[in-house]
PDB file of C-alpha atoms in Angstrom:
ATOM      1  CA  UNK A 924       0.006   0.027  -0.118  1.00 50.00           C
ATOM      2  CA  UNK A 925       2.813   2.452   0.973  1.00 60.00           C
ATOM      3  CA  UNK A 926       4.458   1.759  -2.524  1.00 68.00           C
ATOM      4  CA  UNK A 927       1.278   2.534  -4.306  1.00 66.00           C
ATOM      5  CA  UNK A 928       0.979   5.753  -2.489  1.00 60.00           C
ATOM      6  CA  UNK A 929       4.503   6.644  -3.098  1.00 63.00           C
ATOM      7  CA  UNK A 930       3.976   5.993  -6.876  1.00 69.00           C
ATOM      8  CA  UNK A 931       1.123   8.242  -6.936  1.00 67.00           C
ATOM      9  CA  UNK A 932       3.163  11.161  -5.243  1.00 63.00           C
ATOM     10  CA  UNK A 933       5.844  10.594  -7.690  1.00 67.00           C
ATOM     11  CA  UNK A 934       3.455  10.961 -10.612  1.00 69.00           C
ATOM     12  CA  UNK A 935       2.271  14.270  -9.126  1.00 63.00           C
ATOM     13  CA  UNK A 936       5.739  15.188  -8.617  1.00 66.00           C
ATOM     14  CA  UNK A 937       6.507  14.442 -12.387  1.00 70.00           C
ATOM     15  CA  UNK A 938       3.362  16.639 -13.293  1.00 66.00           C
ATOM     16  CA  UNK A 939       4.856  19.394 -11.096  1.00 63.00           C
ATOM     17  CA  UNK A 940       8.026  19.230 -13.000  1.00 65.00           C
ATOM     18  CA  UNK A 941       6.230  19.946 -16.260  1.00 62.00           C
ATOM     19  CA  UNK A 942       4.522  22.852 -14.767  1.00 60.00           C
ATOM     20  CA  UNK A 943       7.835  24.299 -13.323  1.00 59.00           C
ATOM     21  CA  UNK A 944       9.350  23.891 -16.767  1.00 58.00           C
ATOM     22  CA  UNK A 945       6.534  25.828 -18.482  1.00 56.00           C
ATOM     23  CA  UNK A 946       6.365  28.620 -15.991  1.00 58.00           C
ATOM     24  CA  UNK A 947       9.154  30.984 -14.824  1.00 61.00           C
ATOM     25  CA  UNK A 948       8.817  30.108 -11.074  1.00 63.00           C
ATOM     26  CA  UNK A 949      11.069  31.410  -8.303  1.00 66.00           C
ATOM     27  CA  UNK A 950      14.222  29.376  -7.544  1.00 71.00           C
ATOM     28  CA  UNK A 951      12.947  28.882  -4.110  1.00 70.00           C
ATOM     29  CA  UNK A 952       9.980  26.868  -5.487  1.00 68.00           C
ATOM     30  CA  UNK A 953      12.156  24.948  -7.800  1.00 70.00           C
ATOM     31  CA  UNK A 954      14.420  23.902  -5.051  1.00 75.00           C
ATOM     32  CA  UNK A 955      11.510  23.029  -2.794  1.00 73.00           C
ATOM     33  CA  UNK A 956      10.068  20.754  -5.364  1.00 71.00           C
ATOM     34  CA  UNK A 957      13.560  19.188  -6.146  1.00 75.00           C
ATOM     35  CA  UNK A 958      14.242  18.222  -2.657  1.00 77.00           C
ATOM     36  CA  UNK A 959      10.797  16.694  -2.189  1.00 71.00           C
ATOM     37  CA  UNK A 960      11.010  14.864  -5.304  1.00 74.00           C
ATOM     38  CA  UNK A 961      14.338  13.255  -4.325  1.00 79.00           C
ATOM     39  CA  UNK A 962      12.789  12.072  -1.019  1.00 77.00           C
ATOM     40  CA  UNK A 963       9.955  10.327  -3.042  1.00 72.00           C
ATOM     41  CA  UNK A 964      12.520   8.682  -5.456  1.00 74.00           C
ATOM     42  CA  UNK A 965      14.798   7.423  -2.427  1.00 77.00           C
ATOM     43  CA  UNK A 966      11.517   6.129  -0.741  1.00 72.00           C
ATOM     44  CA  UNK A 967      10.528   4.188  -3.806  1.00 68.00           C
ATOM     45  CA  UNK A 968      14.157   2.579  -4.044  1.00 71.00           C
ATOM     46  CA  UNK A 969      14.796   1.846  -0.359  1.00 76.00           C
ATOM     47  CA  UNK A 970      11.191   1.427   1.165  1.00 72.00           C
ATOM     48  CA  UNK A 971       9.612   3.858   3.589  1.00 67.00           C
ATOM     49  CA  UNK A 972       8.116   3.792   7.186  1.00 70.00           C
ATOM     50  CA  UNK A 973       4.467   4.688   7.894  1.00 67.00           C
ATOM     51  CA  UNK A 974       5.705   7.617   9.704  1.00 72.00           C
ATOM     52  CA  UNK A 975       7.924   8.973   6.984  1.00 73.00           C
ATOM     53  CA  UNK A 976       5.302   8.259   4.386  1.00 65.00           C
ATOM     54  CA  UNK A 977       2.780  10.639   6.527  1.00 71.00           C
ATOM     55  CA  UNK A 978       5.824  13.408   6.695  1.00 75.00           C
ATOM     56  CA  UNK A 979       6.186  13.087   2.737  1.00 70.00           C
ATOM     57  CA  UNK A 980       2.540  13.656   2.379  1.00 68.00           C
ATOM     58  CA  UNK A 981       2.522  16.660   4.601  1.00 74.00           C
ATOM     59  CA  UNK A 982       5.412  18.137   2.739  1.00 73.00           C
ATOM     60  CA  UNK A 983       3.455  17.593  -0.519  1.00 69.00           C
ATOM     61  CA  UNK A 984       0.546  19.465   0.927  1.00 70.00           C
ATOM     62  CA  UNK A 985       3.045  22.313   1.702  1.00 74.00           C
ATOM     63  CA  UNK A 986       4.451  22.248  -1.678  1.00 70.00           C
ATOM     64  CA  UNK A 987       1.073  22.410  -3.397  1.00 65.00           C
ATOM     65  CA  UNK A 988       0.186  25.474  -1.209  1.00 66.00           C
ATOM     66  CA  UNK A 989       3.599  27.068  -2.152  1.00 65.00           C
ATOM     67  CA  UNK A 990       3.060  26.238  -5.909  1.00 65.00           C
ATOM     68  CA  UNK A 991      -0.379  27.949  -5.666  1.00 60.00           C
ATOM     69  CA  UNK A 992       0.835  31.040  -3.976  1.00 61.00           C
ATOM     70  CA  UNK A 993       3.915  31.356  -6.608  1.00 59.00           C
ATOM     71  CA  UNK A 994       1.258  30.934  -9.422  1.00 57.00           C
ATOM     72  CA  UNK A 995      -0.971  33.754  -8.143  1.00 56.00           C
ATOM     73  CA  UNK A 996       2.034  36.017  -7.947  1.00 55.00           C
ATOM     74  CA  UNK A 997       2.650  35.116 -11.675  1.00 54.00           C
ATOM     75  CA  UNK A 998      -0.900  35.930 -12.547  1.00 53.00           C
ATOM     76  CA  UNK A 999      -0.537  39.101 -10.762  1.00 57.00           C
ATOM     77  CA  UNK A1000       2.073  40.214 -13.127  1.00 59.00           C
ATOM     78  CA  UNK A1001      -0.112  39.710 -16.368  1.00 77.00           C
ATOM     79  CA  UNK A1002      -3.298  41.019 -14.845  1.00 88.00           C
ATOM     80  CA  UNK A1003      -4.509  44.596 -13.448  1.00 89.00           C
ATOM     81  CA  UNK A1004      -1.468  46.217 -14.570  1.00 89.00           C
ATOM     82  CA  UNK A1005      -2.821  48.071 -17.661  1.00 92.00           C
ATOM     83  CA  UNK A1006      -1.577  51.655 -18.210  1.00 93.00           C
ATOM     84  CA  UNK A1007      -2.706  54.500 -20.486  1.00 94.00           C
ATOM     85  CA  UNK A1008      -0.787  54.534 -23.789  1.00 94.00           C
ATOM     86  CA  UNK A1009       0.704  57.692 -24.727  1.00 95.00           C
ATOM     87  CA  UNK A1010      -0.631  59.456 -27.836  1.00 95.00           C
ATOM     88  CA  UNK A1011       1.564  59.298 -30.991  1.00 95.00           C
ATOM     89  CA  UNK A1012       1.321  63.082 -31.641  1.00 96.00           C
ATOM     90  CA  UNK A1013       0.680  66.205 -29.585  1.00 96.00           C
ATOM     91  CA  UNK A1014      -2.788  66.871 -28.339  1.00 96.00           C
ATOM     92  CA  UNK A1015      -3.298  69.800 -30.796  1.00 97.00           C
ATOM     93  CA  UNK A1016      -1.792  67.817 -33.692  1.00 98.00           C
ATOM     94  CA  UNK A1017      -5.175  67.008 -35.071  1.00 98.00           C
ATOM     95  CA  UNK A1018      -6.528  70.298 -35.257  1.00 98.00           C
ATOM     96  CA  UNK A1019      -8.665  71.735 -36.891  1.00 98.00           C
ATOM     97  CA  UNK A1020     -10.505  68.334 -37.337  1.00 98.00           C
ATOM     98  CA  UNK A1021     -10.480  67.358 -33.620  1.00 98.00           C
ATOM     99  CA  UNK A1022      -9.618  70.077 -31.127  1.00 97.00           C
ATOM    100  CA  UNK A1023      -6.752  69.956 -28.447  1.00 96.00           C
ATOM    101  CA  UNK A1024      -9.563  70.317 -25.664  1.00 96.00           C
ATOM    102  CA  UNK A1025     -11.317  67.224 -26.803  1.00 97.00           C
ATOM    103  CA  UNK A1026      -8.009  65.170 -27.137  1.00 97.00           C
ATOM    104  CA  UNK A1027      -6.880  66.112 -23.651  1.00 95.00           C
ATOM    105  CA  UNK A1028     -10.341  65.149 -22.305  1.00 96.00           C
ATOM    106  CA  UNK A1029     -10.848  62.053 -24.222  1.00 96.00           C
ATOM    107  CA  UNK A1030      -7.418  60.565 -23.663  1.00 95.00           C
ATOM    108  CA  UNK A1031      -6.640  61.714 -20.179  1.00 94.00           C
ATOM    109  CA  UNK A1032     -10.079  61.430 -18.469  1.00 94.00           C
ATOM    110  CA  UNK A1033     -12.228  59.038 -20.606  1.00 95.00           C
ATOM    111  CA  UNK A1034      -9.585  56.479 -21.651  1.00 96.00           C
ATOM    112  CA  UNK A1035      -7.893  56.604 -18.309  1.00 95.00           C
ATOM    113  CA  UNK A1036     -11.212  55.773 -16.810  1.00 95.00           C
ATOM    114  CA  UNK A1037     -11.509  52.620 -18.879  1.00 95.00           C
ATOM    115  CA  UNK A1038      -7.962  51.463 -17.952  1.00 95.00           C
ATOM    116  CA  UNK A1039      -8.873  52.019 -14.040  1.00 95.00           C
ATOM    117  CA  UNK A1040     -12.042  50.083 -14.582  1.00 95.00           C
ATOM    118  CA  UNK A1041     -10.352  47.213 -16.430  1.00 95.00           C
ATOM    119  CA  UNK A1042      -7.586  46.984 -13.853  1.00 94.00           C
ATOM    120  CA  UNK A1043     -10.107  46.875 -11.017  1.00 95.00           C
ATOM    121  CA  UNK A1044     -12.266  44.171 -12.872  1.00 95.00           C
ATOM    122  CA  UNK A1045      -9.249  41.949 -13.380  1.00 93.00           C
ATOM    123  CA  UNK A1046      -8.325  42.340  -9.836  1.00 92.00           C
ATOM    124  CA  UNK A1047     -11.759  41.151  -8.824  1.00 93.00           C
ATOM    125  CA  UNK A1048     -11.935  38.360 -11.223  1.00 92.00           C
ATOM    126  CA  UNK A1049      -8.357  36.848 -10.809  1.00 88.00           C
ATOM    127  CA  UNK A1050      -7.500  37.668  -7.294  1.00 84.00           C
ATOM    128  CA  UNK A1051     -10.831  37.377  -5.387  1.00 86.00           C
ATOM    129  CA  UNK A1052     -13.431  34.734  -4.837  1.00 86.00           C
ATOM    130  CA  UNK A1053     -16.842  35.791  -5.756  1.00 90.00           C
ATOM    131  CA  UNK A1054     -20.218  34.026  -5.895  1.00 92.00           C
ATOM    132  CA  UNK A1055     -21.620  33.715  -9.468  1.00 93.00           C
ATOM    133  CA  UNK A1056     -23.955  36.880  -9.308  1.00 93.00           C
ATOM    134  CA  UNK A1057     -20.936  39.155  -8.329  1.00 95.00           C
ATOM    135  CA  UNK A1058     -18.546  37.385 -10.525  1.00 95.00           C
ATOM    136  CA  UNK A1059     -21.016  38.144 -13.562  1.00 94.00           C
ATOM    137  CA  UNK A1060     -20.873  41.764 -12.509  1.00 95.00           C
ATOM    138  CA  UNK A1061     -17.116  42.030 -12.720  1.00 95.00           C
ATOM    139  CA  UNK A1062     -17.080  39.921 -15.963  1.00 93.00           C
ATOM    140  CA  UNK A1063     -19.345  42.564 -17.525  1.00 93.00           C
ATOM    141  CA  UNK A1064     -17.057  45.257 -16.171  1.00 94.00           C
ATOM    142  CA  UNK A1065     -14.041  43.417 -17.659  1.00 93.00           C
ATOM    143  CA  UNK A1066     -15.791  43.377 -21.195  1.00 92.00           C
ATOM    144  CA  UNK A1067     -16.971  46.959 -21.049  1.00 92.00           C
ATOM    145  CA  UNK A1068     -13.625  48.523 -19.834  1.00 94.00           C
ATOM    146  CA  UNK A1069     -11.492  46.046 -21.591  1.00 93.00           C
ATOM    147  CA  UNK A1070     -13.144  46.785 -24.757  1.00 92.00           C
ATOM    148  CA  UNK A1071     -12.992  50.502 -24.314  1.00 94.00           C
ATOM    149  CA  UNK A1072      -9.408  50.392 -23.745  1.00 95.00           C
ATOM    150  CA  UNK A1073      -8.660  48.342 -26.722  1.00 95.00           C
ATOM    151  CA  UNK A1074     -10.549  50.382 -29.115  1.00 95.00           C
ATOM    152  CA  UNK A1075      -9.164  53.579 -27.957  1.00 97.00           C
ATOM    153  CA  UNK A1076      -5.859  52.203 -28.158  1.00 97.00           C
ATOM    154  CA  UNK A1077      -6.320  51.603 -31.825  1.00 97.00           C
ATOM    155  CA  UNK A1078      -8.293  54.686 -32.305  1.00 98.00           C
ATOM    156  CA  UNK A1079      -5.340  56.806 -31.415  1.00 98.00           C
ATOM    157  CA  UNK A1080      -3.096  55.052 -33.664  1.00 98.00           C
ATOM    158  CA  UNK A1081      -5.647  55.118 -36.575  1.00 98.00           C
ATOM    159  CA  UNK A1082      -5.413  59.019 -36.783  1.00 98.00           C
ATOM    160  CA  UNK A1083      -2.217  61.096 -37.882  1.00 98.00           C
ATOM    161  CA  UNK A1084      -1.792  64.731 -38.823  1.00 98.00           C
ATOM    162  CA  UNK A1085      -0.114  63.526 -41.782  1.00 97.00           C
ATOM    163  CA  UNK A1086      -2.847  61.525 -43.426  1.00 98.00           C
ATOM    164  CA  UNK A1087      -2.624  60.388 -47.070  1.00 97.00           C
ATOM    165  CA  UNK A1088      -6.428  60.939 -47.218  1.00 97.00           C
ATOM    166  CA  UNK A1089      -6.853  57.883 -49.280  1.00 98.00           C
ATOM    167  CA  UNK A1090      -5.680  53.991 -48.580  1.00 98.00           C
ATOM    168  CA  UNK A1091      -2.855  52.584 -50.503  1.00 96.00           C
ATOM    169  CA  UNK A1092      -0.972  49.133 -50.695  1.00 97.00           C
ATOM    170  CA  UNK A1093      -2.735  46.077 -49.637  1.00 97.00           C
ATOM    171  CA  UNK A1094      -5.477  47.878 -47.705  1.00 98.00           C
ATOM    172  CA  UNK A1095      -6.437  49.627 -50.942  1.00 98.00           C
ATOM    173  CA  UNK A1096      -6.507  46.488 -53.064  1.00 98.00           C
ATOM    174  CA  UNK A1097      -8.708  44.830 -50.219  1.00 98.00           C
ATOM    175  CA  UNK A1098     -11.195  47.824 -50.026  1.00 98.00           C
ATOM    176  CA  UNK A1099     -11.555  47.786 -53.771  1.00 98.00           C
ATOM    177  CA  UNK A1100     -11.909  44.081 -53.793  1.00 98.00           C
ATOM    178  CA  UNK A1101     -14.687  43.720 -51.126  1.00 98.00           C
ATOM    179  CA  UNK A1102     -16.373  47.213 -51.484  1.00 98.00           C
ATOM    180  CA  UNK A1103     -15.936  48.053 -55.145  1.00 98.00           C
ATOM    181  CA  UNK A1104     -14.178  51.154 -54.606  1.00 98.00           C
ATOM    182  CA  UNK A1105     -12.865  53.371 -51.890  1.00 98.00           C
ATOM    183  CA  UNK A1106     -15.653  55.728 -52.538  1.00 98.00           C
ATOM    184  CA  UNK A1107     -18.195  53.141 -51.890  1.00 98.00           C
ATOM    185  CA  UNK A1108     -16.479  51.831 -48.761  1.00 98.00           C
ATOM    186  CA  UNK A1109     -16.331  55.552 -47.462  1.00 98.00           C
ATOM    187  CA  UNK A1110     -19.991  56.005 -47.939  1.00 98.00           C
ATOM    188  CA  UNK A1111     -20.795  52.750 -46.408  1.00 98.00           C
ATOM    189  CA  UNK A1112     -18.523  53.265 -43.418  1.00 98.00           C
ATOM    190  CA  UNK A1113     -19.979  56.837 -42.948  1.00 98.00           C
ATOM    191  CA  UNK A1114     -23.481  55.820 -43.116  1.00 98.00           C
ATOM    192  CA  UNK A1115     -22.691  53.131 -40.519  1.00 97.00           C
ATOM    193  CA  UNK A1116     -21.068  55.654 -38.122  1.00 97.00           C
ATOM    194  CA  UNK A1117     -24.024  57.966 -38.385  1.00 96.00           C
ATOM    195  CA  UNK A1118     -26.318  55.202 -37.681  1.00 95.00           C
ATOM    196  CA  UNK A1119     -24.858  54.635 -34.289  1.00 93.00           C
ATOM    197  CA  UNK A1120     -27.545  55.537 -31.642  1.00 88.00           C
ATOM    198  CA  UNK A1121     -26.165  56.654 -28.231  1.00 85.00           C
ATOM    199  CA  UNK A1122     -22.556  55.324 -27.276  1.00 91.00           C
ATOM    200  CA  UNK A1123     -20.757  53.101 -29.728  1.00 93.00           C
ATOM    201  CA  UNK A1124     -18.139  52.824 -32.514  1.00 96.00           C
ATOM    202  CA  UNK A1125     -17.978  52.357 -36.181  1.00 96.00           C
ATOM    203  CA  UNK A1126     -15.425  49.841 -37.265  1.00 97.00           C
ATOM    204  CA  UNK A1127     -13.722  48.314 -40.244  1.00 98.00           C
ATOM    205  CA  UNK A1128     -12.598  44.690 -39.371  1.00 96.00           C
ATOM    206  CA  UNK A1129     -10.750  41.710 -40.857  1.00 96.00           C
ATOM    207  CA  UNK A1130     -12.738  38.464 -40.877  1.00 93.00           C
ATOM    208  CA  UNK A1131     -10.099  35.815 -40.400  1.00 92.00           C
ATOM    209  CA  UNK A1132     -12.506  32.797 -41.176  1.00 89.00           C
ATOM    210  CA  UNK A1133     -13.706  34.115 -44.505  1.00 91.00           C
ATOM    211  CA  UNK A1134     -10.629  36.174 -45.239  1.00 94.00           C
ATOM    212  CA  UNK A1135     -12.457  39.473 -46.072  1.00 96.00           C
ATOM    213  CA  UNK A1136     -13.152  42.941 -44.680  1.00 97.00           C
ATOM    214  CA  UNK A1137     -16.477  43.811 -42.962  1.00 96.00           C
ATOM    215  CA  UNK A1138     -18.079  46.878 -41.612  1.00 97.00           C
ATOM    216  CA  UNK A1139     -19.996  46.917 -38.427  1.00 94.00           C
ATOM    217  CA  UNK A1140     -21.254  49.248 -35.584  1.00 93.00           C
ATOM    218  CA  UNK A1141     -20.288  48.189 -31.862  1.00 91.00           C
ATOM    219  CA  UNK A1142     -22.678  49.318 -29.282  1.00 85.00           C
ATOM    220  CA  UNK A1143     -21.062  50.789 -26.242  1.00 79.00           C
ATOM    221  CA  UNK A1144     -17.679  48.930 -26.461  1.00 74.00           C
ATOM    222  CA  UNK A1145     -18.635  45.192 -26.253  1.00 71.00           C
ATOM    223  CA  UNK A1146     -22.021  44.433 -27.781  1.00 68.00           C
ATOM    224  CA  UNK A1147     -23.078  43.662 -31.230  1.00 59.00           C
ATOM    225  CA  UNK A1148     -19.731  42.450 -32.104  1.00 59.00           C
ATOM    226  CA  UNK A1149     -18.821  39.503 -34.306  1.00 57.00           C
ATOM    227  CA  UNK A1150     -16.503  37.504 -32.073  1.00 61.00           C
ATOM    228  CA  UNK A1151     -13.685  36.354 -34.243  1.00 75.00           C
ATOM    229  CA  UNK A1152     -13.287  39.774 -36.106  1.00 89.00           C
ATOM    230  CA  UNK A1153     -10.005  41.859 -35.788  1.00 93.00           C
ATOM    231  CA  UNK A1154     -10.414  45.597 -35.735  1.00 95.00           C
ATOM    232  CA  UNK A1155      -8.335  47.603 -38.367  1.00 97.00           C
ATOM    233  CA  UNK A1156      -9.954  51.056 -38.360  1.00 98.00           C
ATOM    234  CA  UNK A1157     -12.388  52.492 -35.720  1.00 97.00           C
ATOM    235  CA  UNK A1158     -14.159  55.558 -35.224  1.00 98.00           C
ATOM    236  CA  UNK A1159     -15.349  56.523 -31.743  1.00 97.00           C
ATOM    237  CA  UNK A1160     -19.032  57.833 -31.919  1.00 96.00           C
ATOM    238  CA  UNK A1161     -19.472  58.257 -28.107  1.00 95.00           C
ATOM    239  CA  UNK A1162     -20.591  61.954 -27.495  1.00 95.00           C
ATOM    240  CA  UNK A1163     -17.429  62.801 -25.533  1.00 95.00           C
ATOM    241  CA  UNK A1164     -15.350  62.234 -28.846  1.00 97.00           C
ATOM    242  CA  UNK A1165     -16.979  65.148 -30.756  1.00 97.00           C
ATOM    243  CA  UNK A1166     -19.591  66.968 -28.844  1.00 96.00           C
ATOM    244  CA  UNK A1167     -17.438  70.078 -27.484  1.00 96.00           C
ATOM    245  CA  UNK A1168     -16.599  70.773 -30.920  1.00 97.00           C
ATOM    246  CA  UNK A1169     -19.239  69.474 -33.166  1.00 97.00           C
ATOM    247  CA  UNK A1170     -22.282  69.536 -30.716  1.00 96.00           C
ATOM    248  CA  UNK A1171     -25.306  67.580 -32.405  1.00 94.00           C
ATOM    249  CA  UNK A1172     -23.543  67.533 -35.937  1.00 96.00           C
ATOM    250  CA  UNK A1173     -22.435  63.994 -35.839  1.00 95.00           C
ATOM    251  CA  UNK A1174     -22.235  63.988 -39.491  1.00 97.00           C
ATOM    252  CA  UNK A1175     -19.700  66.906 -39.572  1.00 98.00           C
ATOM    253  CA  UNK A1176     -17.526  65.136 -37.260  1.00 98.00           C
ATOM    254  CA  UNK A1177     -17.506  61.883 -39.244  1.00 98.00           C
ATOM    255  CA  UNK A1178     -16.477  63.790 -42.452  1.00 98.00           C
ATOM    256  CA  UNK A1179     -13.775  65.723 -40.588  1.00 98.00           C
ATOM    257  CA  UNK A1180     -12.244  62.592 -39.469  1.00 98.00           C
ATOM    258  CA  UNK A1181     -11.748  61.199 -42.754  1.00 98.00           C
ATOM    259  CA  UNK A1182      -8.925  63.925 -43.195  1.00 98.00           C
ATOM    260  CA  UNK A1183      -6.714  62.391 -40.406  1.00 98.00           C
ATOM    261  CA  UNK A1184      -7.062  58.523 -40.981  1.00 98.00           C
ATOM    262  CA  UNK A1185      -3.598  57.050 -40.759  1.00 98.00           C
ATOM    263  CA  UNK A1186      -3.911  54.416 -43.682  1.00 98.00           C
ATOM    264  CA  UNK A1187      -0.320  53.197 -43.138  1.00 98.00           C
ATOM    265  CA  UNK A1188      -1.393  52.184 -39.677  1.00 98.00           C
ATOM    266  CA  UNK A1189      -4.612  50.480 -41.111  1.00 98.00           C
ATOM    267  CA  UNK A1190      -2.600  48.752 -43.805  1.00 97.00           C
ATOM    268  CA  UNK A1191      -0.248  47.344 -41.241  1.00 97.00           C
ATOM    269  CA  UNK A1192      -2.913  46.111 -38.963  1.00 97.00           C
ATOM    270  CA  UNK A1193      -4.218  44.310 -42.037  1.00 97.00           C
ATOM    271  CA  UNK A1194      -0.896  42.576 -42.714  1.00 96.00           C
ATOM    272  CA  UNK A1195      -0.679  41.441 -38.996  1.00 95.00           C
ATOM    273  CA  UNK A1196      -4.292  40.264 -39.129  1.00 94.00           C
ATOM    274  CA  UNK A1197      -3.655  37.933 -42.288  1.00 92.00           C
ATOM    275  CA  UNK A1198      -1.098  36.100 -40.211  1.00 88.00           C
ATOM    276  CA  UNK A1199      -3.879  35.029 -37.737  1.00 71.00           C
ATOM    277  CA  UNK A1200      -6.079  33.042 -39.960  1.00 56.00           C
ATOM    278  CA  UNK A1201      -8.494  30.305 -38.834  1.00 48.00           C
TER     279      UNK A1201
END
């Protein structure tokens, strides 16, 4: 019976070894496991008394807790540490199309709020234990704030004060293939943007399953979104993105925005997305 139990402990120890090899765990954890594994191997070869077997079992439980704590610390390094990305240009660089006042408020206040919300949601999901109802709340917060953070991070880079005004390279070819012409695409995208009611986005996305471009509106940040799609070009249609300058003239904001689209950035996103095919 003791031998069978030792064999089971040894199998678990071998599984732990695989985990240690895959993760960058602290040296203390590696040494703790190594010493325990050597004791199991020696017991299998030389036999073990009941008292020693109990001790090995207790050490195994201690190691399990140690590994769990170490894994949580590794997770902590990957979650709840999002930061506000800097703009790739000055706050007044997109004038007269988007004012400096809007850019400062949009970036420093609104985008920062999504970053803070995402970090809080991830902290609650990955480092706390919640009942299902409360967990659902934090999962919704993660989806809302995480999508807001992602889309805004793309939005800033989708714009430039040195816009070519029209697409070129592969993105031009794909737009012509999937929409007939840039003029038709621009009209369709504009109509989608103007159709957004309340908070939301207009987006050009890459479909990695069907290998084509699609246009869609995204309600708030995370709803009405085709799951597999990869954003290439996004336009923020929340009022905070334009109201201080354009008031209720949403169509004027959309028309002005076409003058600052960074088609080089959109093209690079397409090239990267094409390498993530289903």
